[in-house]
PDB file of C-alpha atoms in Angstrom:
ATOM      1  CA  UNK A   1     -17.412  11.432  -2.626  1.00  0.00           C
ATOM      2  CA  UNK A   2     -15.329   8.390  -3.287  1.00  0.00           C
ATOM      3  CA  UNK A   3     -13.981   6.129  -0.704  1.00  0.00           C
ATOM      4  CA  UNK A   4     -10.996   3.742  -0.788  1.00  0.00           C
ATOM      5  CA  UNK A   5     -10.151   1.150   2.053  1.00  0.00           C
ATOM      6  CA  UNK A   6      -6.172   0.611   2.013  1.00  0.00           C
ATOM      7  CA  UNK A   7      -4.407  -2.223   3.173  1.00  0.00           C
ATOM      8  CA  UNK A   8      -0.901  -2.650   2.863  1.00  0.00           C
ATOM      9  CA  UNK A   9       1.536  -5.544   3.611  1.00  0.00           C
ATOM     10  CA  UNK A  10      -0.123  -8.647   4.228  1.00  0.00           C
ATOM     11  CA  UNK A  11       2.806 -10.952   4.175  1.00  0.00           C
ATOM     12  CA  UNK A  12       0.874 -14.011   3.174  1.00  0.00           C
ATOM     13  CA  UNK A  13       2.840 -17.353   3.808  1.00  0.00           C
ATOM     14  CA  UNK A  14       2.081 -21.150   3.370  1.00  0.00           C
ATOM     15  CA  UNK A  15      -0.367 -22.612   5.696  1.00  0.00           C
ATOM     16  CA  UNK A  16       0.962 -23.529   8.940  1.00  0.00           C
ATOM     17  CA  UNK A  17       3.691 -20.576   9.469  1.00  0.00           C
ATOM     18  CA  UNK A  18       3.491 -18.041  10.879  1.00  0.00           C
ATOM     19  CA  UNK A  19       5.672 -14.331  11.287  1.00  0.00           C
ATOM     20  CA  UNK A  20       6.940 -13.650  14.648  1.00  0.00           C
ATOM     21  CA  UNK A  21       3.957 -16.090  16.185  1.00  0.00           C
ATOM     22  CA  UNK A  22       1.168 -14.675  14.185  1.00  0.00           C
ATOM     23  CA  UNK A  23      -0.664 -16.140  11.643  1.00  0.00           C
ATOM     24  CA  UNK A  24      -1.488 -13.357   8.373  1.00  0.00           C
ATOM     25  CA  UNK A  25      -3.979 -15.407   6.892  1.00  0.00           C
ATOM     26  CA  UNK A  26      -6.480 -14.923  10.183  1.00  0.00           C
ATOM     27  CA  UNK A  27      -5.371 -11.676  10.815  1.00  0.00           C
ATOM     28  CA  UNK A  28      -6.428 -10.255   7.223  1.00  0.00           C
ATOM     29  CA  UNK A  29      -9.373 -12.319   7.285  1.00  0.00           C
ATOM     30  CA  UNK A  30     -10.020 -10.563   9.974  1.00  0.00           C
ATOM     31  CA  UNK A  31      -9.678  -7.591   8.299  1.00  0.00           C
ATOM     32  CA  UNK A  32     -11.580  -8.541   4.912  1.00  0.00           C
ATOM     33  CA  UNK A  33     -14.938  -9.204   7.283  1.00  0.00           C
ATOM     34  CA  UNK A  34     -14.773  -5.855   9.428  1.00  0.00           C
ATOM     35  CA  UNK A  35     -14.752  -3.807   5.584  1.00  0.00           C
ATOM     36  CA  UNK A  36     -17.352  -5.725   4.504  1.00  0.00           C
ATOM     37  CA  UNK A  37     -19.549  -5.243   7.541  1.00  0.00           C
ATOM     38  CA  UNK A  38     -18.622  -1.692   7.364  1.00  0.00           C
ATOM     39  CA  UNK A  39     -17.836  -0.959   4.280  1.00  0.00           C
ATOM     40  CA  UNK A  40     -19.255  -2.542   1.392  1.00  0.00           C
ATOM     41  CA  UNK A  41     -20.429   0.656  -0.179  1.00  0.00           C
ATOM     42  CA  UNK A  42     -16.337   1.270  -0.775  1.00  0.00           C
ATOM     43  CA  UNK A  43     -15.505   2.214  -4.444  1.00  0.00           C
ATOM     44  CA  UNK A  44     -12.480   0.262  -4.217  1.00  0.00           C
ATOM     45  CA  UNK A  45      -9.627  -1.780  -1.851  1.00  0.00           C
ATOM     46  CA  UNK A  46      -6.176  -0.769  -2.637  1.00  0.00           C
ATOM     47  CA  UNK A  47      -3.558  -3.478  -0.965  1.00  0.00           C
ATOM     48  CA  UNK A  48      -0.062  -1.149  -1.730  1.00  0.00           C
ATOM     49  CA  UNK A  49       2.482  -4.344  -1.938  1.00  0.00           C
ATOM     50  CA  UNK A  50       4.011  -6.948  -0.212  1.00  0.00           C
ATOM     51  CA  UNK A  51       0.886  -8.900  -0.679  1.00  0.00           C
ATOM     52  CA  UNK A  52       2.974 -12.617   0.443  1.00  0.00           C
ATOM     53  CA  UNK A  53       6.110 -12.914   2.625  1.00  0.00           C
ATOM     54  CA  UNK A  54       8.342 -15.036   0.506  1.00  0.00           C
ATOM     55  CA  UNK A  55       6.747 -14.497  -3.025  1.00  0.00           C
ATOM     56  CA  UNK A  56       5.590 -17.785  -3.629  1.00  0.00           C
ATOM     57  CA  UNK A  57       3.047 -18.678  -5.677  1.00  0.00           C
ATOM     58  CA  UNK A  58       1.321 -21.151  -2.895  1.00  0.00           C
ATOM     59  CA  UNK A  59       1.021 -17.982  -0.653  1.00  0.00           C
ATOM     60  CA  UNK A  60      -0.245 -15.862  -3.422  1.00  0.00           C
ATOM     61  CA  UNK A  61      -2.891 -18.631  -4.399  1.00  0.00           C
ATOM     62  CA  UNK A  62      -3.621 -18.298  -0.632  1.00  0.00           C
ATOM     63  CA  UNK A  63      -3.992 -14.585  -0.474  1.00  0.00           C
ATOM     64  CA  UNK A  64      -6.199 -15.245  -3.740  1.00  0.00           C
ATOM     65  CA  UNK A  65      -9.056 -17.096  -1.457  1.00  0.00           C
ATOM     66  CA  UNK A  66      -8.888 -14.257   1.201  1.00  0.00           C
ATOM     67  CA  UNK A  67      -9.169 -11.378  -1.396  1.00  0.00           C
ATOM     68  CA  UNK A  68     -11.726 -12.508  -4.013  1.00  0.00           C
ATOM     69  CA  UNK A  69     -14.275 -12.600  -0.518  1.00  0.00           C
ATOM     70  CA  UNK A  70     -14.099  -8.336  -0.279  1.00  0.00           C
ATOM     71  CA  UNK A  71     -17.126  -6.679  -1.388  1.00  0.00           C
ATOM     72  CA  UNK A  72     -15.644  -3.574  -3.031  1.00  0.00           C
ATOM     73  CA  UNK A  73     -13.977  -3.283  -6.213  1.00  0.00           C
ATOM     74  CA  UNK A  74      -9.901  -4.742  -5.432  1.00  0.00           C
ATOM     75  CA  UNK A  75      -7.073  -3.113  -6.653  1.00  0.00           C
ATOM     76  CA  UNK A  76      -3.370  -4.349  -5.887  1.00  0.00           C
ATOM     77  CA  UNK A  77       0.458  -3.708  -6.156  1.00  0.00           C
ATOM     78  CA  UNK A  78       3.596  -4.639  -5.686  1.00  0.00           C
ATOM     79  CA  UNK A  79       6.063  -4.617  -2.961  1.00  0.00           C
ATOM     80  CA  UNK A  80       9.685  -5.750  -2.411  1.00  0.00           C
ATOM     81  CA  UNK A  81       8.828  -8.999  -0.880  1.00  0.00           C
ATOM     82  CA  UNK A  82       6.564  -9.786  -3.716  1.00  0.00           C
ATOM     83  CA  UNK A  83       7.716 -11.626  -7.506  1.00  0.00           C
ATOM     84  CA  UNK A  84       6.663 -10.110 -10.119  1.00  0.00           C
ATOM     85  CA  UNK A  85       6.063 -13.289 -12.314  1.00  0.00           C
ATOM     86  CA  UNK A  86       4.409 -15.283  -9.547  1.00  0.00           C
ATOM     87  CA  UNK A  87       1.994 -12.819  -8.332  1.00  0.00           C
ATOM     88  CA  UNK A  88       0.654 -12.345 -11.727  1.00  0.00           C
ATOM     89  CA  UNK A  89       0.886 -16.252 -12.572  1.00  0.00           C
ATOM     90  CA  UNK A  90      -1.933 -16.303  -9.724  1.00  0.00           C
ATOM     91  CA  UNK A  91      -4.077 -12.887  -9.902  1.00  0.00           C
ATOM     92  CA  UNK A  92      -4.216 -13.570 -13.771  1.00  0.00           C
ATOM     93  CA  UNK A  93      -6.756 -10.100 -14.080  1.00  0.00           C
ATOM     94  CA  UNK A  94      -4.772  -7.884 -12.414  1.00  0.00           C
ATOM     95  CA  UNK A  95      -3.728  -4.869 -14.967  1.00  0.00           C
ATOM     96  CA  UNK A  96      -0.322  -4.021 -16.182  1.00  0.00           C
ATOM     97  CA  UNK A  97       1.041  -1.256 -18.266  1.00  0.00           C
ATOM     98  CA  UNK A  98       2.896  -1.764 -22.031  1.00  0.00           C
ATOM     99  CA  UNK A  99       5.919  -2.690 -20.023  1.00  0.00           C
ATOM    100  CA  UNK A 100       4.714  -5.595 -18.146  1.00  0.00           C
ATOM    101  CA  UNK A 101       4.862  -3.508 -14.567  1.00  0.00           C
ATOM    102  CA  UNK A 102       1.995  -3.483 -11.696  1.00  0.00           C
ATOM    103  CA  UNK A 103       0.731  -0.330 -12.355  1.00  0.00           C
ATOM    104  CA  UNK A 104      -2.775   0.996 -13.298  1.00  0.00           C
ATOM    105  CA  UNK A 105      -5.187   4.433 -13.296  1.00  0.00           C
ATOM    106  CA  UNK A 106      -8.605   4.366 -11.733  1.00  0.00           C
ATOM    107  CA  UNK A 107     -10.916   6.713 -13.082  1.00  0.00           C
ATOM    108  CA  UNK A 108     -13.308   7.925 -10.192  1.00  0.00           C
ATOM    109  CA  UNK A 109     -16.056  10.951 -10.452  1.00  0.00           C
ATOM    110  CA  UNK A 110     -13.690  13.144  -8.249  1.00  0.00           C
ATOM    111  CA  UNK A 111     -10.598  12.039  -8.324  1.00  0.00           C
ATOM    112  CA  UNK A 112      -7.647  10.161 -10.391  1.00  0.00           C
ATOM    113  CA  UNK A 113      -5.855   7.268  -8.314  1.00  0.00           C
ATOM    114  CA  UNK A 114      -2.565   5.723  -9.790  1.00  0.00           C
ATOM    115  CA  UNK A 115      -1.415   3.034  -8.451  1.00  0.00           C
ATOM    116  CA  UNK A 116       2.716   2.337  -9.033  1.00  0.00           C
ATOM    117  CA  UNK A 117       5.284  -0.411  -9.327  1.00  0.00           C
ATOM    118  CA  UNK A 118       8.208   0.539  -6.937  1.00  0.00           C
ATOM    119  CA  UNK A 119       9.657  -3.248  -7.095  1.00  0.00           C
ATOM    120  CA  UNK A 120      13.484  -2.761  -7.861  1.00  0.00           C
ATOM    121  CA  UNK A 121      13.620  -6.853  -9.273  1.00  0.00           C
ATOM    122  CA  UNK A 122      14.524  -8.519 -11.037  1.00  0.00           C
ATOM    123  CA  UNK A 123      17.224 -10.001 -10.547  1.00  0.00           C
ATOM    124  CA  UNK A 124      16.174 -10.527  -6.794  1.00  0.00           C
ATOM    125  CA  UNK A 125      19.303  -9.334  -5.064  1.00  0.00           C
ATOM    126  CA  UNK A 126      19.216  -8.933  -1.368  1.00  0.00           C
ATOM    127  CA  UNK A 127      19.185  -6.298   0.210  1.00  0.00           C
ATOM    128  CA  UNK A 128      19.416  -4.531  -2.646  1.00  0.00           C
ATOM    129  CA  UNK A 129      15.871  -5.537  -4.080  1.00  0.00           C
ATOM    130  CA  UNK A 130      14.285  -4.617  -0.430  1.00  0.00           C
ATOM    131  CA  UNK A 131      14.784  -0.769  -1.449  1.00  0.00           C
ATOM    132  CA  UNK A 132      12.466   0.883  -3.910  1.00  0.00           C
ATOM    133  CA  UNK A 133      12.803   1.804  -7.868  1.00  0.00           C
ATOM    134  CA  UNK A 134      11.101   3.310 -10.609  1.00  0.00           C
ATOM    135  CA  UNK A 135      12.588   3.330 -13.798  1.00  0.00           C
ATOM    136  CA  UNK A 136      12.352   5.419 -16.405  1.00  0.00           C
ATOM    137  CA  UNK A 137      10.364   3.122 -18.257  1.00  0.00           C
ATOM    138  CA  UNK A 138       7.714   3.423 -15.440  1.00  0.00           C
ATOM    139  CA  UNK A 139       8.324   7.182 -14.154  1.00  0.00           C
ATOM    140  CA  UNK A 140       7.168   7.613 -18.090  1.00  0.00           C
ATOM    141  CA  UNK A 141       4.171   6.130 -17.547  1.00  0.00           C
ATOM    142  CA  UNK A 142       3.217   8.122 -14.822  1.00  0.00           C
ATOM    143  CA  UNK A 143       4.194  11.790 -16.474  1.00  0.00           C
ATOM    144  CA  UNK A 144       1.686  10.339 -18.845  1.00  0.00           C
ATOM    145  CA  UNK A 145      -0.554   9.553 -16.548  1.00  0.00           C
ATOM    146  CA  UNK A 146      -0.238  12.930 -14.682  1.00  0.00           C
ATOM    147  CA  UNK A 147      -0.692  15.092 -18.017  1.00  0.00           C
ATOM    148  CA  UNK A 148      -3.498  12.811 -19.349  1.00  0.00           C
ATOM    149  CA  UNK A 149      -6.969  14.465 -20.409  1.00  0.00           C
ATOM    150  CA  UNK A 150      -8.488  12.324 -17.909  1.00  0.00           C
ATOM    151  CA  UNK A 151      -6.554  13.768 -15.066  1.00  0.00           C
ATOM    152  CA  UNK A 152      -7.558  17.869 -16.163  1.00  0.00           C
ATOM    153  CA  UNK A 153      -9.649  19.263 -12.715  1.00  0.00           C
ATOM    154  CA  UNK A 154      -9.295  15.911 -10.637  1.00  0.00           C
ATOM    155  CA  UNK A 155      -6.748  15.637  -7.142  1.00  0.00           C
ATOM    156  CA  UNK A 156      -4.355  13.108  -8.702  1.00  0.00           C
ATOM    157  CA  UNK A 157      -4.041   9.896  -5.363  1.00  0.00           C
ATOM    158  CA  UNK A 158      -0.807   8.257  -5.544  1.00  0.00           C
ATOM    159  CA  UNK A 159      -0.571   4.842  -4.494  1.00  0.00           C
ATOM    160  CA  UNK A 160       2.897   2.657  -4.058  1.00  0.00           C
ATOM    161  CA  UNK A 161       4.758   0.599  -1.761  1.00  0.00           C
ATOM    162  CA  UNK A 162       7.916   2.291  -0.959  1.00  0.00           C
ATOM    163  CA  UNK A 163       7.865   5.453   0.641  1.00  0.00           C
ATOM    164  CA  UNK A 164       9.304   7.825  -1.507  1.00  0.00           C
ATOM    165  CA  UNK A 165      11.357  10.334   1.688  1.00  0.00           C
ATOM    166  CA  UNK A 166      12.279   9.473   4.473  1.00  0.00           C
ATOM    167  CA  UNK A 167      10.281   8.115   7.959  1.00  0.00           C
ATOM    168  CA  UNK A 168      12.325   9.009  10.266  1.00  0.00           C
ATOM    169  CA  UNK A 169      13.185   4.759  10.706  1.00  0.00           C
ATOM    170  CA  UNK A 170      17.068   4.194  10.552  1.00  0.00           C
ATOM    171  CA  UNK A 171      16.540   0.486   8.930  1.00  0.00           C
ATOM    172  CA  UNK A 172      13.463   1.411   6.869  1.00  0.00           C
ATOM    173  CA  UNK A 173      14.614   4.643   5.266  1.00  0.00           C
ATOM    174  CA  UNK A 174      17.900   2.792   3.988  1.00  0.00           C
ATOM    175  CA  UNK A 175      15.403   1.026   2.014  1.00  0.00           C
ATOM    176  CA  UNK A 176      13.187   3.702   0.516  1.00  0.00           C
ATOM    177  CA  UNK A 177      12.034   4.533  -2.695  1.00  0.00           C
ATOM    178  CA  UNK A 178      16.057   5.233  -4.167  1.00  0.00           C
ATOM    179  CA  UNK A 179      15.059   7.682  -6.594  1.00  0.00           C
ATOM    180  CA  UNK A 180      12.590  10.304  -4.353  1.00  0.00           C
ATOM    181  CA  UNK A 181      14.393  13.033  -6.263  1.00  0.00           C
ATOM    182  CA  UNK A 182      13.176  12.360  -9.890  1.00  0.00           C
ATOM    183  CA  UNK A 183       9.686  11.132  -8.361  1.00  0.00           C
ATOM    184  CA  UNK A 184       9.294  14.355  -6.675  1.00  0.00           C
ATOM    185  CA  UNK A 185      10.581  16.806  -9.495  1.00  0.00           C
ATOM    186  CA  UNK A 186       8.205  14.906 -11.808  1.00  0.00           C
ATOM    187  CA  UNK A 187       5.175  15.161  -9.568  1.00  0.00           C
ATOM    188  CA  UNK A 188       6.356  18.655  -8.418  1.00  0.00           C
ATOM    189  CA  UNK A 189       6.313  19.689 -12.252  1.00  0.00           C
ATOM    190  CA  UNK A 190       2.565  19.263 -12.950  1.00  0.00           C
ATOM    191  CA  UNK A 191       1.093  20.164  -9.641  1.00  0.00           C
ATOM    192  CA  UNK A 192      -2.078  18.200  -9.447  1.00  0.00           C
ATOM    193  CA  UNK A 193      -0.787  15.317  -6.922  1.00  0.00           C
ATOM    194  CA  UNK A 194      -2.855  16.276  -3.879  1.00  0.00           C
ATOM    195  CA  UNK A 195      -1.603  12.778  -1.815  1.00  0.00           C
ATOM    196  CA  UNK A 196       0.803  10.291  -1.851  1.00  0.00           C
ATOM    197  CA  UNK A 197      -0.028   6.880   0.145  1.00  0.00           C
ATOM    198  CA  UNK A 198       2.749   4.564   0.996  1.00  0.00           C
ATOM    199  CA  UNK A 199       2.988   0.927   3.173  1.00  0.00           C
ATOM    200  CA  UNK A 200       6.550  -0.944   3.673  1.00  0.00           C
ATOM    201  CA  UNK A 201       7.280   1.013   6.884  1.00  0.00           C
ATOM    202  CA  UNK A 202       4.255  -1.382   9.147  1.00  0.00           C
ATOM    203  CA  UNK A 203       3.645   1.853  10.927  1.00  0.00           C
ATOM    204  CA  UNK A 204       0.908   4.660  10.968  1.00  0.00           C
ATOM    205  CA  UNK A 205       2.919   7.489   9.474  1.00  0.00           C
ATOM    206  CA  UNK A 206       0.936  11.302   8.470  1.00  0.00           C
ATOM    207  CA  UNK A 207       2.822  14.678   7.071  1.00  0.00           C
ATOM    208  CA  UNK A 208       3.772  16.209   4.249  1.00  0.00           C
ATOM    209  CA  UNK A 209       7.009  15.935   1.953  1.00  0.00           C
ATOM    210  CA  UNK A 210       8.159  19.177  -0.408  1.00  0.00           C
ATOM    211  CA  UNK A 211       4.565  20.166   0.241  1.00  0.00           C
ATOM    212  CA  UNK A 212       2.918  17.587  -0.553  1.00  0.00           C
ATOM    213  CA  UNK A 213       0.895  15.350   2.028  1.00  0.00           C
ATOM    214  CA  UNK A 214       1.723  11.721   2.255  1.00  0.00           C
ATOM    215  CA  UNK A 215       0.153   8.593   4.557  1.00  0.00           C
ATOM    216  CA  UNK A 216       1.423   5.461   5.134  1.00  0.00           C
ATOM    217  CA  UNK A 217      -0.827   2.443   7.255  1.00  0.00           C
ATOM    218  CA  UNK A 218       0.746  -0.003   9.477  1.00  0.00           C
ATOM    219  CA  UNK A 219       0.155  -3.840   8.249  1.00  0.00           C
ATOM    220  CA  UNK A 220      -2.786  -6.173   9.223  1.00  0.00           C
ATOM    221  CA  UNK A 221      -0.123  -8.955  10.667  1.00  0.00           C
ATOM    222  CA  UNK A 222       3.057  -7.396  12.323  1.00  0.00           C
ATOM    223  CA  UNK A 223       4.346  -3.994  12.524  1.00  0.00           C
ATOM    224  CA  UNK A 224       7.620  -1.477  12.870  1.00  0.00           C
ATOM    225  CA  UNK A 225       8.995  -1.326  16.538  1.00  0.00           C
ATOM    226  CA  UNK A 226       8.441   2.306  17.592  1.00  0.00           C
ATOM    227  CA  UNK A 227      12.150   3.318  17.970  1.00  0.00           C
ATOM    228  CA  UNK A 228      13.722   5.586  15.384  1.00  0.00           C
ATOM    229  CA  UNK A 229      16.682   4.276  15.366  1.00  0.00           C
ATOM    230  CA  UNK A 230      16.862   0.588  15.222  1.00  0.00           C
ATOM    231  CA  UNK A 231      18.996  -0.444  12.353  1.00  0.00           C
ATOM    232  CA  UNK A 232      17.691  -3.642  11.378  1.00  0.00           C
ATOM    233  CA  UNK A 233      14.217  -3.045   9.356  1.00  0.00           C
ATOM    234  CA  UNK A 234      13.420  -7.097   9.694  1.00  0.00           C
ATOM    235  CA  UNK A 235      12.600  -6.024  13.353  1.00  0.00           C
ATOM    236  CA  UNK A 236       8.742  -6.533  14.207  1.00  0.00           C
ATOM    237  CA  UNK A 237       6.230  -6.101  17.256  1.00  0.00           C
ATOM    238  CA  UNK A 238       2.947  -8.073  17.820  1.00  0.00           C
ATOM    239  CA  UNK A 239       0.316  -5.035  17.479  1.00  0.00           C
ATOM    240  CA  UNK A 240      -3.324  -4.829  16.488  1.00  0.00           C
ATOM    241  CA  UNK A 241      -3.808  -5.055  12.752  1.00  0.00           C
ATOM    242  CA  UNK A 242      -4.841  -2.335  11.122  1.00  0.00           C
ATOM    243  CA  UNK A 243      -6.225  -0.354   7.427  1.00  0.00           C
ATOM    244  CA  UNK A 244      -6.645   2.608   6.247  1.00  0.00           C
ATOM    245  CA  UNK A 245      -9.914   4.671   4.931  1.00  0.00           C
ATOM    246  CA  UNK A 246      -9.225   7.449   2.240  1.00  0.00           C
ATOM    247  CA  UNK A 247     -12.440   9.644   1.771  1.00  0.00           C
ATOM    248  CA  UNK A 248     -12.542  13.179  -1.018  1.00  0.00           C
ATOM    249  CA  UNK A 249     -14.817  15.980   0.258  1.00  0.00           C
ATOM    250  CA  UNK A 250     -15.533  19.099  -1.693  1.00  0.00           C
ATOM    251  CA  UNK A 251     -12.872  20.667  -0.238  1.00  0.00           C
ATOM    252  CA  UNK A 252     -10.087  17.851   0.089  1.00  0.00           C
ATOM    253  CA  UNK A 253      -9.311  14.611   1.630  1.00  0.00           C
ATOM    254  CA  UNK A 254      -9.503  12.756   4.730  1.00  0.00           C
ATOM    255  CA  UNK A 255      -7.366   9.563   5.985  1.00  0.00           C
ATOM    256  CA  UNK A 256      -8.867   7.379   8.910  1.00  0.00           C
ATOM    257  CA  UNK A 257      -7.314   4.452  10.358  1.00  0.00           C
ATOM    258  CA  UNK A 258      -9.116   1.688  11.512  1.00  0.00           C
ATOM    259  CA  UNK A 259      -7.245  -0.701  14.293  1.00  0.00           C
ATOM    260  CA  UNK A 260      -9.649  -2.975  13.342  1.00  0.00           C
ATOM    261  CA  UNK A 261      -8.634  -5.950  15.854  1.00  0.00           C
ATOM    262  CA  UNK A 262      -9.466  -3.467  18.775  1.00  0.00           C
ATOM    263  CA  UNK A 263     -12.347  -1.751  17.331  1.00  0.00           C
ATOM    264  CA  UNK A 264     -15.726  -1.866  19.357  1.00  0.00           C
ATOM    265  CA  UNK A 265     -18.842  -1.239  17.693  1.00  0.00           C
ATOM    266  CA  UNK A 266     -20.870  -0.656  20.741  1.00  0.00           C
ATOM    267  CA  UNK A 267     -20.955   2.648  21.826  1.00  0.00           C
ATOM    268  CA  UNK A 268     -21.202   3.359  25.416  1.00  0.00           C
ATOM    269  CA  UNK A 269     -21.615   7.218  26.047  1.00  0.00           C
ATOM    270  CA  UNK A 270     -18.632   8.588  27.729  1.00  0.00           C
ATOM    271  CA  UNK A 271     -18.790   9.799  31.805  1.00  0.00           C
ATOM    272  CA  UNK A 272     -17.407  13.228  32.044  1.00  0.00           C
TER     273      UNK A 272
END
């Protein structure tokens, strides 16, 4: 049985502001001491991109203090409001393919995880660069991934930042993963993707996509307003942060989330 925590958007800024009133850097640390109360024993922490708000490397540096304190194993990408060049000026180990992109494979007893690079930068043009992108040079890498030896009898685990269909969010699904179409044929084609798991959208998000089931975990700062239709995706609510717990069984998969800001440990047996 493996088991992966999953954070996703942390918007990390300089010290002293904040998004919308709250402050990310408390919020995640929040976050960082409820998994390793509760789950140390993880194999690994996956944080699917936007890891700082502006892309800076003072926030990333920032981030850096919060993150190396996690007991399991961390694993990270990138997301549109992340740099490429500054992220990895700061998280110096972090693994990249032959091409220079965030992406990685993580070997587990039961199952393959690949973690992708949907940031379409540079150049950094907005809005443009807020949408998501693989390029051939990286939708190589993972047919390679998907056909390699290592991935024979193992659920293949997706992990990016954009969502690669739609939500169901006017703003946010203008600024999806652009090519879903080739991402899908290719995974389609070899048929051992079992999940794909997603961030960008800040919202709890479950169901399947040409057959294939997907999740997506709302942020540990801000998240989506619940209206499908709002237009603007900058739009943000003050809700409980929150992460995601990804756990293989003999038979499958499970996804839990955690709304760890409102979680109570204390049981107190229920009055029917």
């Amino acid at each position: 049985m493996t088991k992966l925590i999953v954070f996703t958007d942390l918007h990390m800024v300089p010290e002293g502001e904040t998004i919308i009133g709250l402050d990310p850097f408390k919020r995640l640390e929040t976050g960082i001491a409820h998994v390793n109360a509760y789950h140390p024993d993880a194999d690994g922490v996956i944080v699917t991109g936007d890891l700082t708000h502006h892309g800076d490397v003072v926030s990333y540096a920032r981030l850096k203090t919060l993150l190396d304190q996690l007991k399991p194993p961390l694993y990270l990408a990138v997301g549109n409001h992340d740099q490429r060049d500054n992220f990895l000026s700061v998280f110096t180990d972090t693994a990249v393919d032959e091409n220079g992109f965030v992406q990685r494979a993580l070997d587990f007893a039961d199952c393959r995880a690949l973690i992708l690079d949907s940031l379409f930068a540079p150049p950094y043009e907005y809005p443009i660069t807020h949408a998501g992108f693989l390029c051939n040079k990286r939708m190589r890498w993972l047919e390679t991934e998907l056909k390699s030896a290592k991935a024979a009898n193992k659920p293949v685990l997706i992990f990016l930042h954009h969502p690669p269909h739609k939500t169901g969010f006017t703003g946010m699904d203008l600024i999806k993963l652009i090519n879903e179409g080739d991402f899908y044929d290719l995974v389609e084609a070899h048929g051992n993707v079992r999940h794909i798991f997603a961030g960008h959208v800040h919202r709890t998000i479950n169901g399947s996509h040409r057959g294939i089931p997907y999740s997506i975990f709302k942020s540990p700062v801000h998240q989506q307003p619940m209206p499908f239709d709002m237009p603007d995706a900058s739009l943000s609510v003050d809700e409980p942060g929150a992460y995601g717990i990804v756990v293989t069984t003999e038979h499958g998969l499970q996804v839990h989330n955690e709304d760890y800001e409102i979680a109570k440990r204390d049981p107190s047996p229920a009055k029917y």
